[in-house]
Amino acid sequence: MNAFYSLIFVFALVLIALFGVGAAHLSYFFGVILPLAAVIVFIVGIVLKVLGWGKSAVPFRIPTTGGQQQSLDWIKQNKWDNPSTASQTFIRMVFEVLFFRSLFRNTSVSLRNEDGVPVVAYSSAKWLWLFALMFHYSFLIIVLRHLRLFMDPVPFFVPVLDFMDGILQIGAPRLYMSDLLIVVGLSFLLLRRLVVPIFRYISNAADYFPLLLILGIALSGIYMRYFGKVDVIAIKELTMGLVTLSPKVPAGIDASFYVHIALVSTLLIYFPFSKLMHMGGVFLSPTRNMPNNTRIVHHENPWNPDVKPHSYEAYEDDFREHMIEAGLPVEKQA
Amino acid sequence: MQYGGKIVIGLVIFVGLLLLPTVYDLGAGSAGYKQPKLQMPAPPNDKNCVEDTEWMRKNHMQLLNDWRDWVVRDGKTVYVNSHGEEFEISLQNTCMKCHNDKEQFCDKCHETAEVTPYCWDCHLAPKGAK
């Protein structure tokens, strides 16, 4: 049902945009006001969220790592899985952010009976890693390619991406590999939750909705490029107006574009309040971004109150007269 | 805030990257960007373009791709447009009869939309080709 509600909601968004532009002629709202508001919510929301995280307590180093920690000289340390210095930790973070190393180490557990004896087996499970990588990098390439609509003159890397992405030279306009791969990646991530009973049990609407929303964005973009055909130059006039803050809505823009931009705006608005914040959160993962140096560096709890040391001599200096008066022994007479 | 310096640096980089297109465009003087004006030569005969302008703006790449397949692979040389008019399927003899300046016509939009069609890998470009 969670998946169903999410699907209905994405369909509703599409219909709202379609009717909003087609019947109610709200093209200025959907083309200018909604996207600009969405970008503001996106930026401010993410900044506030990350600052909020920054204010929370930082735990003691958590060495939940998959390798030999720094030890005696003759024991080889696994520097990238169990780093003890900042630069080694940086490399671990690079692997995490760029190559999803934690997902790569994913395992699956199976329990079976062998002659009445239960046997637990762990095996490597790389599918999630593979399709997650496929989806994220396709999305990145697609976002960077879109800069052609937001920058003029178009920066140097866009033609390079465009050439590599369309190198198969299939059809006109050329087929982008990233368009195919993002749909394949998203479909796997969605089917995984729908088909595997364990994942379906733990999946909420908040898990299905972003997948379906991004799938909707991808499919509406694919529709515009390969099937519906839109006036790209008119759209660039609109997007350039957005990015230079001198908005206008030129004539001749199809409804499919407004559906696309309404879904993208929804994604941007939804982003800071959802699981999608793992984009910022991955950099603040305490098990990944802290070196395992608890035996090398003294850790002081940062929110301890500032208590000055107070020796017995100083204590006696403070209270000597009262102590003598009360008949208590003192080391130094007044 | 602990590690506040690093977190703030990260956020500044993030927001900076998002604002980069705006800064770039304002720096390049692209504020008030307008669609490029195309040179529309007077047709040498009474005929209009093979299809309506609005349709061509969106679909010309598909049409050219279809034309290539029809001529080269199927041997079909006559195109009947949506008004029932007949045209010879030929880039050189039909399209470029009127649109005879690549720099002033094709390139105008293709450059700003960063589209690099491979027409001229085989075809002789009209004047204005490099």
XYZ file of C-alpha atoms in Angstrom:
464
model
C 0.000 0.000 0.000
C 2.889 2.345 0.766
C 4.130 1.968 -2.787
C 0.623 2.486 -4.106
C 0.092 5.709 -2.160
C 3.433 7.009 -3.395
C 2.525 6.190 -6.982
C -0.833 7.931 -6.630
C 0.898 10.976 -5.213
C 3.363 11.196 -8.103
C 0.502 10.811 -10.586
C -1.354 13.573 -8.763
C 1.661 15.862 -9.127
C 1.789 15.153 -12.862
C -1.914 15.877 -13.226
C -1.694 19.060 -11.158
C 1.033 20.359 -13.457
C -0.803 19.252 -16.603
C -4.087 20.865 -15.639
C -2.423 23.796 -13.930
C -0.744 24.783 -17.181
C -3.212 23.374 -19.694
C -6.523 24.395 -18.159
C -5.746 27.059 -15.575
C -2.919 28.751 -17.551
C -0.678 28.922 -14.526
C 2.489 28.671 -16.621
C 4.149 31.554 -14.733
C 3.504 29.772 -11.447
C 4.806 26.407 -12.643
C 7.613 27.830 -14.767
C 8.956 30.548 -12.473
C 7.483 30.818 -8.968
C 7.494 27.117 -8.088
C 11.073 26.388 -9.286
C 12.536 29.497 -7.622
C 10.730 28.726 -4.364
C 11.909 25.130 -4.615
C 15.548 26.154 -5.019
C 15.285 28.448 -1.989
C 13.727 25.677 0.126
C 16.401 23.275 -1.131
C 19.370 25.490 -0.255
C 18.064 26.912 3.032
C 16.647 23.547 4.105
C 19.907 21.707 3.542
C 22.009 24.381 5.242
C 19.762 24.448 8.319
C 19.615 20.662 8.461
C 23.395 20.273 8.302
C 23.948 23.049 10.859
C 21.453 21.259 13.126
C 23.439 18.060 12.769
C 26.607 20.027 13.482
C 25.188 21.139 16.827
C 24.446 17.613 18.003
C 26.788 15.650 20.207
C 29.757 14.038 18.519
C 30.338 10.559 19.866
C 33.580 9.062 21.038
C 35.422 7.473 18.096
C 33.515 4.398 16.957
C 35.986 1.909 15.484
C 33.388 -0.212 13.708
C 35.800 -0.948 10.941
C 36.559 -3.863 8.715
C 40.309 -4.081 8.990
C 43.314 -4.379 11.268
C 43.792 -1.261 13.320
C 47.169 0.350 13.892
C 49.023 -1.845 16.328
C 52.554 -3.153 16.768
C 55.002 -2.408 13.977
C 55.060 -5.939 12.645
C 51.281 -6.178 12.338
C 50.153 -4.741 9.012
C 47.530 -2.050 9.411
C 44.621 -1.834 6.983
C 45.062 1.880 6.446
C 41.970 2.602 4.379
C 39.483 0.489 6.290
C 40.825 1.294 9.729
C 42.625 4.614 9.412
C 44.513 6.225 12.261
C 45.384 9.570 10.633
C 43.387 12.318 8.970
C 44.770 11.644 5.489
C 43.958 7.930 5.695
C 40.463 8.837 6.858
C 40.149 11.185 3.913
C 40.866 8.291 1.558
C 38.256 6.174 3.335
C 35.732 8.994 2.843
C 36.648 9.290 -0.841
C 35.971 5.576 -1.278
C 32.707 5.961 0.609
C 31.415 8.999 -1.244
C 32.616 8.177 -4.757
C 32.463 4.373 -4.794
C 29.924 3.476 -2.052
C 32.406 1.146 -0.333
C 30.028 0.350 2.522
C 27.479 -0.950 0.045
C 30.188 -2.922 -1.707
C 30.797 -4.784 1.539
C 27.131 -5.697 1.782
C 26.474 -9.326 2.643
C 23.390 -11.476 2.619
C 22.570 -13.992 5.301
C 20.932 -17.298 4.559
C 19.671 -19.870 7.022
C 19.122 -23.441 5.931
C 18.689 -26.828 7.488
C 21.237 -29.533 6.897
C 20.062 -32.819 8.408
C 18.191 -31.018 11.147
C 21.124 -28.730 11.947
C 20.548 -25.059 11.168
C 23.388 -23.602 9.127
C 23.950 -19.871 8.768
C 25.823 -18.737 5.690
C 27.011 -15.275 4.700
C 27.643 -14.433 1.081
C 28.586 -11.359 -0.882
C 25.670 -9.283 -2.233
C 26.791 -6.748 -4.782
C 23.583 -6.034 -6.712
C 22.485 -3.146 -4.532
C 25.937 -1.588 -4.837
C 26.000 -2.013 -8.620
C 22.590 -0.528 -9.313
C 22.961 2.204 -6.702
C 26.221 3.237 -8.360
C 24.555 3.096 -11.774
C 21.678 5.285 -10.621
C 23.749 7.874 -8.756
C 26.325 8.394 -11.501
C 23.662 8.563 -14.215
C 21.858 11.166 -12.158
C 25.065 13.154 -11.708
C 25.827 13.101 -15.442
C 22.255 14.106 -16.244
C 22.385 17.027 -13.806
C 25.709 18.196 -15.249
C 24.400 17.883 -18.804
C 21.463 20.080 -17.828
C 23.894 22.929 -17.223
C 23.622 23.570 -20.974
C 20.254 25.104 -20.138
C 21.551 27.131 -17.215
C 24.859 28.500 -18.479
C 25.595 30.582 -21.533
C 28.095 30.228 -23.167
C 27.945 26.525 -22.399
C 30.971 25.481 -20.286
C 33.637 23.165 -21.722
C 32.723 19.967 -19.879
C 29.152 19.784 -21.161
C 30.126 18.949 -24.780
C 32.530 16.305 -23.456
C 29.807 14.688 -21.344
C 27.352 15.025 -24.208
C 29.742 13.309 -26.620
C 30.614 10.455 -24.274
C 27.018 9.939 -23.180
C 25.737 9.800 -26.749
C 28.720 8.041 -28.272
C 26.579 5.168 -29.503
C 25.040 7.608 -32.050
C 21.670 5.890 -31.951
C 18.895 7.974 -33.513
C 18.427 11.720 -33.589
C 18.430 13.232 -31.040
C 21.147 10.830 -29.972
C 20.344 8.286 -27.291
C 22.036 9.050 -23.990
C 23.323 6.016 -22.121
C 22.706 7.777 -18.812
C 18.990 8.023 -19.681
C 18.790 4.263 -20.038
C 20.957 3.492 -17.028
C 19.110 5.774 -14.616
C 15.830 4.022 -15.450
C 17.469 0.606 -15.078
C 19.058 1.609 -11.766
C 15.869 3.109 -10.353
C 13.789 0.154 -11.505
C 16.076 -2.227 -9.669
C 15.974 -0.150 -6.487
C 12.176 -0.064 -6.722
C 11.678 -3.730 -7.598
C 14.041 -4.753 -4.813
C 11.662 -3.189 -2.306
C 8.571 -4.556 -4.024
C 9.708 -8.124 -4.690
C 11.845 -9.141 -1.713
C 9.430 -9.740 1.209
C 11.917 -8.616 3.866
C 12.462 -5.269 2.155
C 8.781 -4.822 1.453
C 8.044 -5.292 5.141
C 10.405 -2.498 6.162
C 9.611 -0.122 3.267
C 7.581 2.979 3.992
C 5.975 5.522 1.724
C 9.067 7.660 2.328
C 11.114 4.916 0.669
C 8.930 4.505 -2.392
C 8.061 8.146 -2.972
C 11.567 9.440 -3.819
C 12.178 6.477 -6.130
C 8.911 6.987 -7.973
C 9.380 10.749 -8.057
C 12.864 10.503 -9.583
C 11.603 7.844 -11.974
C 8.857 10.275 -12.968
C 11.439 13.011 -13.534
C 13.579 10.688 -15.653
C 10.655 9.434 -17.699
C 9.245 12.925 -18.301
C 12.689 14.035 -19.469
C 13.005 11.011 -21.726
C 9.551 11.717 -23.097
C 10.483 15.298 -23.919
C 13.727 14.368 -25.642
C 12.823 11.248 -27.585
C 9.056 11.188 -27.998
C 7.097 14.364 -27.301
C 9.745 16.781 -28.656
C 9.926 20.240 -27.145
C 11.283 23.584 -28.183
C 14.637 23.450 -26.403
C 15.630 27.005 -27.285
C 12.424 28.426 -25.810
C 13.038 26.349 -22.686
C 16.569 27.682 -22.455
C 15.177 31.213 -22.485
C 12.998 30.276 -19.503
C 15.751 28.471 -17.570
C 18.275 31.255 -18.251
C 15.696 33.685 -16.908
C 15.433 31.598 -13.740
C 19.150 31.345 -13.155
C 19.869 35.022 -13.821
C 16.876 36.020 -11.693
C 15.170 37.862 -14.554
C 12.356 35.378 -15.075
C 10.121 35.251 -18.121
C 7.945 32.660 -19.796
C 8.458 32.552 -23.555
C 5.734 31.200 -25.822
C 5.793 27.746 -27.341
C 6.772 25.664 -24.295
C 4.968 22.340 -24.089
C 3.015 21.054 -21.099
C 5.447 18.139 -20.732
C 8.147 20.616 -19.712
C 5.939 21.970 -16.927
C 5.293 18.430 -15.714
C 9.048 17.830 -15.654
C 9.854 21.040 -13.815
C 6.993 20.549 -11.340
C 8.346 17.107 -10.445
C 11.881 18.481 -10.124
C 10.605 21.301 -7.901
C 8.809 18.741 -5.739
C 12.055 16.800 -5.422
C 13.968 19.933 -4.400
C 11.349 20.894 -1.813
C 11.101 17.349 -0.482
C 14.861 16.858 -0.357
C 15.867 18.558 2.933
C 13.120 16.804 4.893
C 13.700 13.286 3.660
C 16.084 10.357 3.508
C 17.589 12.021 0.456
C 19.599 14.117 2.897
C 22.066 11.250 2.906
C 23.718 13.441 0.263
C 24.890 15.725 3.063
C 24.768 13.089 5.755
C 27.345 10.810 4.189
C 29.991 13.423 4.951
C 28.993 13.415 8.623
C 28.925 9.638 9.135
C 30.662 9.159 12.489
C 31.738 5.598 11.723
C 33.382 6.740 8.483
C 34.806 10.209 9.035
C 36.691 9.686 12.286
C 40.122 8.072 12.473
C 40.474 5.151 14.853
C 43.084 6.799 17.091
C 41.502 6.328 20.487
C 44.683 4.770 21.854
C 46.880 7.527 20.447
C 44.998 10.747 21.114
C 43.440 11.624 24.454
C 39.730 12.208 23.988
C 38.104 14.785 26.163
C 34.363 14.883 26.224
C 33.711 18.224 24.544
C 30.635 19.110 26.545
C 32.176 18.462 29.934
C 31.814 21.486 32.267
C 34.989 23.474 32.761
C 36.031 22.315 36.264
C 39.281 23.819 37.555
C 41.499 21.507 39.608
C 41.259 22.213 43.339
C 44.057 20.663 45.408
C 43.719 19.796 49.093
C 46.254 22.520 49.964
C 44.087 25.122 48.244
C 40.988 23.671 49.911
C 42.625 23.947 53.331
C 43.685 27.537 52.529
C 40.061 28.379 51.778
C 38.552 26.820 54.898
C 41.431 26.679 57.452
C 39.856 28.958 60.056
C 36.523 27.163 59.927
C 38.276 23.806 60.168
C 40.298 24.817 63.222
C 37.144 26.251 64.783
C 35.343 22.966 64.233
C 38.255 21.019 65.651
C 39.222 19.350 62.398
C 42.909 18.473 61.921
C 44.817 20.698 59.504
C 48.213 20.105 57.970
C 49.392 23.679 58.178
C 48.582 25.798 61.195
C 47.416 29.358 60.672
C 29.212 23.337 17.404
C 31.950 20.754 17.097
C 33.948 20.552 13.874
C 31.987 23.695 13.011
C 34.751 25.047 10.784
C 34.825 22.010 8.549
C 31.037 21.778 8.349
C 30.712 25.442 7.427
C 33.433 25.093 4.764
C 31.539 22.144 3.311
C 28.292 24.117 3.240
C 29.989 27.115 1.642
C 31.360 24.856 -1.117
C 27.914 23.305 -1.599
C 26.059 26.611 -1.830
C 28.848 28.049 -3.969
C 28.521 25.231 -6.488
C 24.754 25.772 -6.648
C 25.168 29.494 -7.225
C 27.981 29.026 -9.736
C 25.716 29.081 -12.834
C 24.170 32.375 -11.689
C 27.563 33.971 -11.064
C 28.881 32.594 -14.355
C 25.938 33.917 -16.366
C 25.976 37.347 -14.762
C 29.744 37.476 -15.274
C 29.418 36.459 -18.910
C 26.732 39.092 -19.453
C 24.085 36.498 -20.220
C 21.396 38.131 -18.088
C 18.371 38.815 -20.229
C 19.258 35.877 -22.455
C 17.177 35.778 -25.622
C 16.599 33.079 -28.181
C 19.009 33.473 -31.082
C 17.654 35.221 -34.172
C 17.907 32.992 -37.198
C 18.603 34.197 -40.695
C 15.540 33.193 -42.685
C 16.369 33.476 -46.352
C 13.613 34.180 -48.849
C 12.702 30.940 -50.544
C 13.734 30.859 -54.207
C 10.353 29.396 -55.158
C 6.825 29.720 -53.802
C 7.258 26.809 -51.496
C 7.383 27.122 -47.747
C 9.500 24.881 -45.593
C 8.623 21.205 -45.761
C 6.687 21.507 -42.528
C 5.458 24.345 -40.314
C 8.082 26.382 -38.476
C 6.863 25.408 -34.992
C 6.888 21.742 -35.937
C 10.335 22.022 -37.507
C 11.780 23.741 -34.436
C 10.956 20.660 -32.388
C 11.187 17.817 -34.874
C 13.741 18.672 -37.577
C 16.364 16.272 -36.187
C 13.898 13.407 -36.277
C 12.832 14.335 -39.805
C 16.423 14.466 -41.047
C 17.132 11.128 -39.439
C 14.033 9.602 -41.051
C 14.908 11.131 -44.414
C 18.357 9.562 -44.299
C 16.905 6.138 -43.550
C 14.207 6.458 -46.212
C 16.594 7.514 -48.957
C 19.653 5.457 -48.118
C 18.004 2.297 -46.877
C 14.516 2.210 -48.423
C 15.120 4.089 -51.684
C 12.165 6.378 -51.019
C 12.958 9.809 -52.477
C 9.708 11.763 -52.190
C 8.396 13.228 -48.947
C 4.738 14.124 -48.643
C 4.216 16.679 -45.892
C 1.218 17.225 -43.643
C -0.376 19.543 -46.242
C -0.029 16.946 -49.012
C 2.803 18.785 -50.792
C 5.642 16.756 -52.282
C 9.311 17.380 -51.692
C 12.447 15.663 -52.875
C 14.142 14.015 -49.914
C 17.549 15.639 -50.052
C 19.520 17.706 -47.579
C 21.568 19.261 -50.332
C 18.815 19.975 -52.851
C 15.822 20.646 -50.609
C 16.858 21.920 -47.178
C 19.957 23.814 -48.192
C 18.259 25.502 -51.148
C 16.877 27.985 -48.641
C 18.872 27.384 -45.488
C 22.167 28.026 -47.202
C 24.177 29.450 -44.338
C 25.218 27.050 -41.615
C 26.723 29.741 -39.399
C 23.672 31.975 -39.521
C 21.101 29.213 -39.285
C 22.091 25.781 -37.942
C 24.866 26.889 -35.613
C 22.890 29.644 -33.933
C 20.715 27.284 -31.909
C 23.063 24.324 -31.864
C 25.765 26.366 -30.177
C 23.574 27.784 -27.440
C 21.913 24.411 -26.822
C 25.276 22.651 -27.146
C 24.086 20.217 -29.779
C 26.679 18.685 -32.084
C 24.897 16.860 -34.889
C 27.115 14.739 -37.089
C 25.483 15.809 -40.395
C 28.701 17.342 -41.678
C 30.785 14.253 -41.027
C 29.509 13.098 -44.433
C 27.593 16.003 -45.983
C 29.141 19.014 -47.588
C 28.254 21.911 -45.332
C 26.747 25.039 -46.828
C 28.832 28.180 -46.581
C 29.881 29.106 -43.107
C 31.324 25.697 -42.403
C 34.766 25.583 -40.931
